[in-house]
PDB file of C-alpha atoms in Angstrom:
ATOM      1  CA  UNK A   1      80.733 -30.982  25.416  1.00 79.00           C
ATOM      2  CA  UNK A   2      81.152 -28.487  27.929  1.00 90.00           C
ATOM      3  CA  UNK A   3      82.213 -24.867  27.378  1.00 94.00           C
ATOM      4  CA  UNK A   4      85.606 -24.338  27.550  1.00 95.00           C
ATOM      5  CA  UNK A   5      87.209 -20.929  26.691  1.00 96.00           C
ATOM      6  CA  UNK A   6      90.357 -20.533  25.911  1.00 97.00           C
ATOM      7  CA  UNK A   7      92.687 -17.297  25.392  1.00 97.00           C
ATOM      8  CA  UNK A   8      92.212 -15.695  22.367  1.00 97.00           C
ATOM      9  CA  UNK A   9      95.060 -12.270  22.057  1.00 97.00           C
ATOM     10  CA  UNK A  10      95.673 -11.887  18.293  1.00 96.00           C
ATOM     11  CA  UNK A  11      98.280  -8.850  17.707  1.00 96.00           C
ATOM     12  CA  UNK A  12      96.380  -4.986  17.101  1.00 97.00           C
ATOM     13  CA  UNK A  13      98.076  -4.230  13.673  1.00 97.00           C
ATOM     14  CA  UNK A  14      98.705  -0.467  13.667  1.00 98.00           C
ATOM     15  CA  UNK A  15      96.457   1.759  11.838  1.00 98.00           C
ATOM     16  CA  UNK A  16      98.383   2.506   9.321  1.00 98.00           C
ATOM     17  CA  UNK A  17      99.189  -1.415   8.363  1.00 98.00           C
ATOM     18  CA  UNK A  18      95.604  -2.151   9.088  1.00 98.00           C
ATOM     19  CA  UNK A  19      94.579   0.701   5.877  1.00 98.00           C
ATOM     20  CA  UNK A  20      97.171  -1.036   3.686  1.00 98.00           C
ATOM     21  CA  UNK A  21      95.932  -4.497   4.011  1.00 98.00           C
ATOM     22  CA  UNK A  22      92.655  -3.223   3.599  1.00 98.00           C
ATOM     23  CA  UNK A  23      92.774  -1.479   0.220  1.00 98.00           C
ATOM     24  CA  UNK A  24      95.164  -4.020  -1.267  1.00 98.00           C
ATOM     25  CA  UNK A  25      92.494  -6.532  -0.587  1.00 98.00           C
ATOM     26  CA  UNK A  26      90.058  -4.080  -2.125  1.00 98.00           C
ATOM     27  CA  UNK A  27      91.646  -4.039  -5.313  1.00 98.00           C
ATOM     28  CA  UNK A  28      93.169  -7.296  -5.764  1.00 98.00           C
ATOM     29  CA  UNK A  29      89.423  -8.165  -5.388  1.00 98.00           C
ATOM     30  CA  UNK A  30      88.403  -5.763  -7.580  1.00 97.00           C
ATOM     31  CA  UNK A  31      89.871  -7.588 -10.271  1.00 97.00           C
ATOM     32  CA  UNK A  32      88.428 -10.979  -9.486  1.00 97.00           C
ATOM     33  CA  UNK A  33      85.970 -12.040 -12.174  1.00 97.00           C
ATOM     34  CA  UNK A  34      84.282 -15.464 -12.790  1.00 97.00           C
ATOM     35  CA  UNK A  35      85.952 -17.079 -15.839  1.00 96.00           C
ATOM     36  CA  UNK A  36      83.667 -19.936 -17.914  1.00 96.00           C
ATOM     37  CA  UNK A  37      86.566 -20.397 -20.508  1.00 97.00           C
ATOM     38  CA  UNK A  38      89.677 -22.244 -18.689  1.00 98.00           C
ATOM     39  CA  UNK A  39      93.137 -23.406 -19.777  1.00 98.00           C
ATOM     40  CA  UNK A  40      93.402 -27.102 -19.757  1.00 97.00           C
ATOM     41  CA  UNK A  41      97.312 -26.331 -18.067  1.00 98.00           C
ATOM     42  CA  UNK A  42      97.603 -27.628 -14.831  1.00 98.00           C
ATOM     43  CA  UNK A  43      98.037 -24.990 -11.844  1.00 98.00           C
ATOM     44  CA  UNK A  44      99.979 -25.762  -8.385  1.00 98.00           C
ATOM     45  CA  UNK A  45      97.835 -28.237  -6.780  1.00 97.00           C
ATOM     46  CA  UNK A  46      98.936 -27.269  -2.875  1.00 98.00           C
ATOM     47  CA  UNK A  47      97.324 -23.918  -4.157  1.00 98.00           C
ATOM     48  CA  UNK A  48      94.296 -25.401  -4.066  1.00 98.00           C
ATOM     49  CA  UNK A  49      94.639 -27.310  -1.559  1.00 98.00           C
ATOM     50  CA  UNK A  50      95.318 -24.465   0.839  1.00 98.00           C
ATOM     51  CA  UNK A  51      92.749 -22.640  -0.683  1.00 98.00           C
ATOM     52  CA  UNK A  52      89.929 -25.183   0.221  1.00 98.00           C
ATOM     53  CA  UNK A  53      92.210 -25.659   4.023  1.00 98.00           C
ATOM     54  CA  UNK A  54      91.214 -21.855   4.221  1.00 98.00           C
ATOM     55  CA  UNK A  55      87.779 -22.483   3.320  1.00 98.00           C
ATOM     56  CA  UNK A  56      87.672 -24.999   6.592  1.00 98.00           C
ATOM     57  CA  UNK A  57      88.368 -22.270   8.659  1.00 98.00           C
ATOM     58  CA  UNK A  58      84.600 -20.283   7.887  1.00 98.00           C
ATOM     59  CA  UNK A  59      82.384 -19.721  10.640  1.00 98.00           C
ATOM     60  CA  UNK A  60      79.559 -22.160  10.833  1.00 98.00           C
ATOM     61  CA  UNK A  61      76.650 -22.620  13.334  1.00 96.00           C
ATOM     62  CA  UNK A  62      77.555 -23.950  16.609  1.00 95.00           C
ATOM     63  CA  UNK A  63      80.844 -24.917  14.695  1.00 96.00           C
ATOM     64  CA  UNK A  64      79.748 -27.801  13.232  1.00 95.00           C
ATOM     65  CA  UNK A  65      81.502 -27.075  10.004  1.00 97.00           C
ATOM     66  CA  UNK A  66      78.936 -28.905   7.974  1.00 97.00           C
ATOM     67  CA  UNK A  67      80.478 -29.293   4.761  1.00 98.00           C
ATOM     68  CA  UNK A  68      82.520 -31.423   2.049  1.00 98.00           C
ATOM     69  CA  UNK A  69      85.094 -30.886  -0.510  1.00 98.00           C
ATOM     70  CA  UNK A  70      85.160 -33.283  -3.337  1.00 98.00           C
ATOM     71  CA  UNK A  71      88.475 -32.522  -5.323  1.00 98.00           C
ATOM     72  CA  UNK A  72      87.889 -33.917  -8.909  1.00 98.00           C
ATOM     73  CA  UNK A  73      91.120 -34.338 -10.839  1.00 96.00           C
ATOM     74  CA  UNK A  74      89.917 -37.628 -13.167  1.00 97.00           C
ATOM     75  CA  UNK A  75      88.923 -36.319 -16.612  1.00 96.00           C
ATOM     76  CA  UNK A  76      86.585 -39.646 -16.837  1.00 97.00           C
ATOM     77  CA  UNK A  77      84.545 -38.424 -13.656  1.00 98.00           C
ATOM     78  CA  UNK A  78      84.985 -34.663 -15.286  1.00 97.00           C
ATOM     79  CA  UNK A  79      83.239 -35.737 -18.019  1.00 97.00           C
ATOM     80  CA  UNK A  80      80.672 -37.927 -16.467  1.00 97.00           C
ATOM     81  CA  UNK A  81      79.588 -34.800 -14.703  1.00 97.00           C
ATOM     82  CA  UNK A  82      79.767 -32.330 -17.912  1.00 97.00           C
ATOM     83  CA  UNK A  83      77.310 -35.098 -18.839  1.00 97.00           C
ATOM     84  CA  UNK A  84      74.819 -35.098 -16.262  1.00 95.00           C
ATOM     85  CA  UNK A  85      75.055 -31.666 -16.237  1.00 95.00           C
ATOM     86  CA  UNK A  86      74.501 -30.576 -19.660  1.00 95.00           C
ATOM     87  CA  UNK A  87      71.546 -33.385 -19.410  1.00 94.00           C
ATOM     88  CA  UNK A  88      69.986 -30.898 -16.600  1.00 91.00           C
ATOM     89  CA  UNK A  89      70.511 -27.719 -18.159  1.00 90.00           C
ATOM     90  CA  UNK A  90      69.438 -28.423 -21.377  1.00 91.00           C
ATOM     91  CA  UNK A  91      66.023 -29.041 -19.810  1.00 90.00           C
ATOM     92  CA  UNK A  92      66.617 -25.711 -17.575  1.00 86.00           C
ATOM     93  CA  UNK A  93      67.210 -23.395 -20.512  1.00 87.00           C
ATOM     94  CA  UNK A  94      64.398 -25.096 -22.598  1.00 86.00           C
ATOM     95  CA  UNK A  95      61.801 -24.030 -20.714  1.00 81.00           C
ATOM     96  CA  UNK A  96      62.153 -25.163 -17.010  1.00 84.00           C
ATOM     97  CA  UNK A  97      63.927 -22.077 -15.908  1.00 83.00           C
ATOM     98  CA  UNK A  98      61.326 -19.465 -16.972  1.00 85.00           C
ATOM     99  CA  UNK A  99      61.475 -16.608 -19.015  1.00 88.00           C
ATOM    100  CA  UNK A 100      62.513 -14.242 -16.530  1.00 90.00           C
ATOM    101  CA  UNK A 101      65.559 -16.033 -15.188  1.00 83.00           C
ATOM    102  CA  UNK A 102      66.668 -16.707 -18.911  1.00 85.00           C
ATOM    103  CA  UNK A 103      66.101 -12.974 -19.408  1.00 88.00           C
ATOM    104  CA  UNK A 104      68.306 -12.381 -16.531  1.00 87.00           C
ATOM    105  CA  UNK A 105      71.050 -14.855 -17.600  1.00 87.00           C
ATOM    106  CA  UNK A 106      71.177 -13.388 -21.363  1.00 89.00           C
ATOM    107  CA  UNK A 107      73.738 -10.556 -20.573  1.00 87.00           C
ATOM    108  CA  UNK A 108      75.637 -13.357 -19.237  1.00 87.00           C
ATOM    109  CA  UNK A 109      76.185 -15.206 -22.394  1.00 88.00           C
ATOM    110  CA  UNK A 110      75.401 -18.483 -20.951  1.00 88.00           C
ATOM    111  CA  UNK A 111      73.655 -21.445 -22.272  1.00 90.00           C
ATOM    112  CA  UNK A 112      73.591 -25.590 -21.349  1.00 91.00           C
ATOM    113  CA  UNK A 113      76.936 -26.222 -23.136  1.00 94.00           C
ATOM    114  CA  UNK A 114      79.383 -26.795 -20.307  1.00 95.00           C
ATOM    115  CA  UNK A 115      83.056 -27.194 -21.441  1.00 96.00           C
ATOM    116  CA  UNK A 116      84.616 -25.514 -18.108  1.00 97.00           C
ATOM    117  CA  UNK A 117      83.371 -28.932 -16.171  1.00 97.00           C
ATOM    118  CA  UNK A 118      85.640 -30.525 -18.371  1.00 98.00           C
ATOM    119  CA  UNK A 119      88.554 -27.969 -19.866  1.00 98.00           C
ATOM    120  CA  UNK A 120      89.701 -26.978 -16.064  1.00 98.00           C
ATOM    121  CA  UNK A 121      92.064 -29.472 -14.292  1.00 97.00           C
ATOM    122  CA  UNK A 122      90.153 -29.102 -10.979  1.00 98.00           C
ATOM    123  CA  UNK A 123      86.607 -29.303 -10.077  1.00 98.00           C
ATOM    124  CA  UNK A 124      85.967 -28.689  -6.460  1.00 98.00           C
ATOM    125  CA  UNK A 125      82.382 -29.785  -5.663  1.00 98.00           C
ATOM    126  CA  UNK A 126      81.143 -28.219  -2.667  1.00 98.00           C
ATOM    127  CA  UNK A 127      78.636 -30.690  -0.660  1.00 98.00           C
ATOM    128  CA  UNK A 128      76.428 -29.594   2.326  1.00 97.00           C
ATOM    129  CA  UNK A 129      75.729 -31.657   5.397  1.00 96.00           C
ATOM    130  CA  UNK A 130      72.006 -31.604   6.050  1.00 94.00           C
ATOM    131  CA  UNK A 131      72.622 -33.996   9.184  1.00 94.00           C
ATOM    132  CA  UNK A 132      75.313 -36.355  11.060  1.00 89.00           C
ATOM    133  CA  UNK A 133      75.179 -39.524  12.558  1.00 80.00           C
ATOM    134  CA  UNK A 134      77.138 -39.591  15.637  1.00 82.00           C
ATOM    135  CA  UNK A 135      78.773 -41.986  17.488  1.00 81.00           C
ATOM    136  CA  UNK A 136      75.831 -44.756  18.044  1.00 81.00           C
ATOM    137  CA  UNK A 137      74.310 -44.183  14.721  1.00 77.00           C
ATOM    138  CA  UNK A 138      71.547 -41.599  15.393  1.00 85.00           C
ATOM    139  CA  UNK A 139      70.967 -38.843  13.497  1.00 90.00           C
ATOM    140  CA  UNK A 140      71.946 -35.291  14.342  1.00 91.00           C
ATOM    141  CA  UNK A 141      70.268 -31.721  13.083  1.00 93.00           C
ATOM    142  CA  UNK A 142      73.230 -29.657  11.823  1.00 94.00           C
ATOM    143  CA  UNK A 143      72.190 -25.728  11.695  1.00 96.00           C
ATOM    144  CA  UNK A 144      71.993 -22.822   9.764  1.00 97.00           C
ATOM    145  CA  UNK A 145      73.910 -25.512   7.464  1.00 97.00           C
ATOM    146  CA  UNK A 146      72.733 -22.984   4.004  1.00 97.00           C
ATOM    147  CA  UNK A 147      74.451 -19.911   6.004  1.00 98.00           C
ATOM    148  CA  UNK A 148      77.372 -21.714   6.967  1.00 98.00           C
ATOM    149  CA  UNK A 149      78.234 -23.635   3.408  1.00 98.00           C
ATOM    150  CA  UNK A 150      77.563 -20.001   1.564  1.00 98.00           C
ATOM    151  CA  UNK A 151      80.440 -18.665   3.762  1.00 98.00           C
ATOM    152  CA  UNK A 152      82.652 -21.467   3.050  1.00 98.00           C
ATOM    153  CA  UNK A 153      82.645 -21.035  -0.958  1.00 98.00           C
ATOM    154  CA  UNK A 154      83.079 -17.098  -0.295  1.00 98.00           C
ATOM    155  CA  UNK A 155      86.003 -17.852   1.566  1.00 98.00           C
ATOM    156  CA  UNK A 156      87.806 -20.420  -1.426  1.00 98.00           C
ATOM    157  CA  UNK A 157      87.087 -18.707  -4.156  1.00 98.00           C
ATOM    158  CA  UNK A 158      88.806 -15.006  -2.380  1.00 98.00           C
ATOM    159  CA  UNK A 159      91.122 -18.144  -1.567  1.00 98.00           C
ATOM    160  CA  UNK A 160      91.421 -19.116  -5.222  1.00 98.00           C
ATOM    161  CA  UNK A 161      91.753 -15.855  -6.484  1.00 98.00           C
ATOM    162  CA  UNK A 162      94.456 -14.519  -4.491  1.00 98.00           C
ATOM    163  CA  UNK A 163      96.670 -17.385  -5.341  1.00 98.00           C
ATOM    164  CA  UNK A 164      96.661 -16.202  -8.903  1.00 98.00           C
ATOM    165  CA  UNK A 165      93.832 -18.660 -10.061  1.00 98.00           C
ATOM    166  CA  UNK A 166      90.427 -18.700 -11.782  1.00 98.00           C
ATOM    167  CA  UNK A 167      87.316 -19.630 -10.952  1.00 98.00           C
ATOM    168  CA  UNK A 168      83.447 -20.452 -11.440  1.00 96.00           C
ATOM    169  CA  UNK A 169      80.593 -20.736  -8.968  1.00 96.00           C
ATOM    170  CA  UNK A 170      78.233 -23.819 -10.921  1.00 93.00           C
ATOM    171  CA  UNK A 171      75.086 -24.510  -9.433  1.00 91.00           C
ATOM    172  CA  UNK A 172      72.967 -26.825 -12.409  1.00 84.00           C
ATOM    173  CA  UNK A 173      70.051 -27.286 -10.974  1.00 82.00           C
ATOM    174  CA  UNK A 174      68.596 -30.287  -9.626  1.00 89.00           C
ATOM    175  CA  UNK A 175      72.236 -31.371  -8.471  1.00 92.00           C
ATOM    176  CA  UNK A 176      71.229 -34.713  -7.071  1.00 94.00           C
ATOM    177  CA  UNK A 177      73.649 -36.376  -9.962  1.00 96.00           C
ATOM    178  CA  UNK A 178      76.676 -35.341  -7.887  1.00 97.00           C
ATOM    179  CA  UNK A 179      76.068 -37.152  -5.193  1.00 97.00           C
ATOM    180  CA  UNK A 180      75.321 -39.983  -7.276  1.00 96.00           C
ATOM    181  CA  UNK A 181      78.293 -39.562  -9.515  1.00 97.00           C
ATOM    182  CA  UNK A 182      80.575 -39.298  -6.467  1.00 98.00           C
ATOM    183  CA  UNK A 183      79.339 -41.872  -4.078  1.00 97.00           C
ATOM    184  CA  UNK A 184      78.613 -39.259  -1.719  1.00 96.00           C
ATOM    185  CA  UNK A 185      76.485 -40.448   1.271  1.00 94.00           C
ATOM    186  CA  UNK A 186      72.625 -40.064   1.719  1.00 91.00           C
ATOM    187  CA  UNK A 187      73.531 -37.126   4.509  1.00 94.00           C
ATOM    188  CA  UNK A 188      75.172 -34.673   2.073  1.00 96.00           C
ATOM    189  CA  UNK A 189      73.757 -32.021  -0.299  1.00 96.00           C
ATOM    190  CA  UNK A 190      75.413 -30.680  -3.180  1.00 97.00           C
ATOM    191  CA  UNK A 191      75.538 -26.879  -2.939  1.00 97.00           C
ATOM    192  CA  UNK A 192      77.987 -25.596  -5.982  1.00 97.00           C
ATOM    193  CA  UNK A 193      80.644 -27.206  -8.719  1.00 98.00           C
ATOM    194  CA  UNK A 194      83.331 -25.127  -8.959  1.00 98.00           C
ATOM    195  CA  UNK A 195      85.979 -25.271 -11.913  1.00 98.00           C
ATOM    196  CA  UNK A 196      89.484 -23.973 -10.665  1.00 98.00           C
ATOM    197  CA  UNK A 197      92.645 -23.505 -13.252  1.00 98.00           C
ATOM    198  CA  UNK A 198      93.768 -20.733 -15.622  1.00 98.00           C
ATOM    199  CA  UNK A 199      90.976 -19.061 -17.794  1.00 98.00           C
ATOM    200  CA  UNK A 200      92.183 -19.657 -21.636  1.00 98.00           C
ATOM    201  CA  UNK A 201      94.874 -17.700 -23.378  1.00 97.00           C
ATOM    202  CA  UNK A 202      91.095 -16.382 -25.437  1.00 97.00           C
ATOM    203  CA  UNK A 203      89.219 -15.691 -22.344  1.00 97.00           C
ATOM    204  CA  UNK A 204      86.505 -13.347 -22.536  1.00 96.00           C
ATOM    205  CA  UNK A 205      83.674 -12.005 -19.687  1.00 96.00           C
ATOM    206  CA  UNK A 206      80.726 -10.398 -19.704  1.00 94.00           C
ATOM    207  CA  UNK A 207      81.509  -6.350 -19.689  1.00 94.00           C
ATOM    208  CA  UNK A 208      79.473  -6.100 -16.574  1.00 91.00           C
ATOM    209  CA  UNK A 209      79.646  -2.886 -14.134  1.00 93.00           C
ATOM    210  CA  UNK A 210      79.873  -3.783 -10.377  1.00 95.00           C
ATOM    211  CA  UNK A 211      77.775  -1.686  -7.658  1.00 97.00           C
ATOM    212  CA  UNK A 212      79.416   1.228  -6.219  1.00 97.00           C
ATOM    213  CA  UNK A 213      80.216   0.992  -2.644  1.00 97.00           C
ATOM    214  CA  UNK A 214      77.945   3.934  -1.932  1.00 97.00           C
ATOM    215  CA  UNK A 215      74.903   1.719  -3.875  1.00 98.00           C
ATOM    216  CA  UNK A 216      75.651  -1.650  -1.476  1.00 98.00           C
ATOM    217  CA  UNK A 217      76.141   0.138   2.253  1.00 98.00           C
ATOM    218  CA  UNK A 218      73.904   1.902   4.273  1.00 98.00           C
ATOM    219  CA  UNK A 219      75.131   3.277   7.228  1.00 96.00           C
ATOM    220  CA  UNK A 220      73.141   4.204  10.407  1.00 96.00           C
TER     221      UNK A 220
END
């Protein structure tokens, strides 16, 4: 397709607006934290619906927007995945992982048992398009497809969390069991499961200390 611009005027917010939006976001943010330990209630489904609509709208190279959302709501496919899963990471955390990751992971307080896959009413399973077949069948390169997926889960879970909700970024590792699980096709990658609900009336998180702001930014 050609290039074809079109007008693009957005209103300039005034300064003063502009400093409020920002630091709200800051510490609404702030408080976001990844929850392993969800309610089983069910949350406001157009919530996340709108939430994964806004993750659509990321950036992605030469806007090919290479990337599906599988919204799991069955408990039978839930639990065919906790499954699968747990199969994987109990291999992981016996050994295949290595002692340094596991030594990394132990402040975390995680291990191969998986009940969020299965206690949260949504899993949102985050596949990556490696390629496309267009209109006559051939294949198509998509690019900077890692880039542009990463973006995309940002995007939801700031999404997710502003609409009150919980979540959990899941990457068991190999993931080749999702695509099998949910008939995805041979083109498609899955990149991250990611439980969405209300974390449990006994939630608990790590007590972990986030970098200052003077510790992430260099300026120059």
């Amino acid at each position: 397709m050609p290039y074809e611009p079109v007008p693009y005027r957005p209103p300039r917010l005034p300064w003063e607006e502009s400093l409020a939006r920002a630091a709200e976001l800051r510490r609404r943010m702030s408080e976001r934290r990844t929850v392993r330990m969800f309610s089983p209630d069910p949350v406001p489904e157009q919530a996340v619906l709108d939430a994964i609509a806004v993750a659509a709208t990321a950036p992605s190279g030469a806007h090919q927007q290479p990337w599906t959302f599988v919204l799991v709501d069955d408990p039978e496919v839930r639990r065919r995945i906790r499954e699968a899963a747990e199969r994987e990471e109990r291999i992981s955390y016996s050994g295949r992982l290595g002692e340094e990751w596991l030594a990394a992971l132990r402040p975390l307080g995680t291990d191969d048992v998986k009940p969020h896959l299965t206690d949260a009413p949504h899993l949102i399973v985050v596949f990556q398009q490696r390629y496309y077949l267009d209109e006559d069948g051939a294949r198509r390169k998509h690019y900077y497809v890692d880039e542009s997926v990463g973006i995309a889960v940002g995007m939801l879970l700031t999404a997710l969390h502003l609409s009150g909700l919980a979540a959990l970024t899941h990457t068991p590792s190999p993931m080749k069991f999702l695509g099998e699980v949910l008939g995805r096709p041979r083109n498609e990658k899955a990149f991250a499961v990611i439980p969405v609900g209300y974390p449990a009336d006994d939630c608990e998180v790590p007590n972990l200390t986030r970098k200052s702001l003077d510790q992430v930014l260099v300026r120059v």
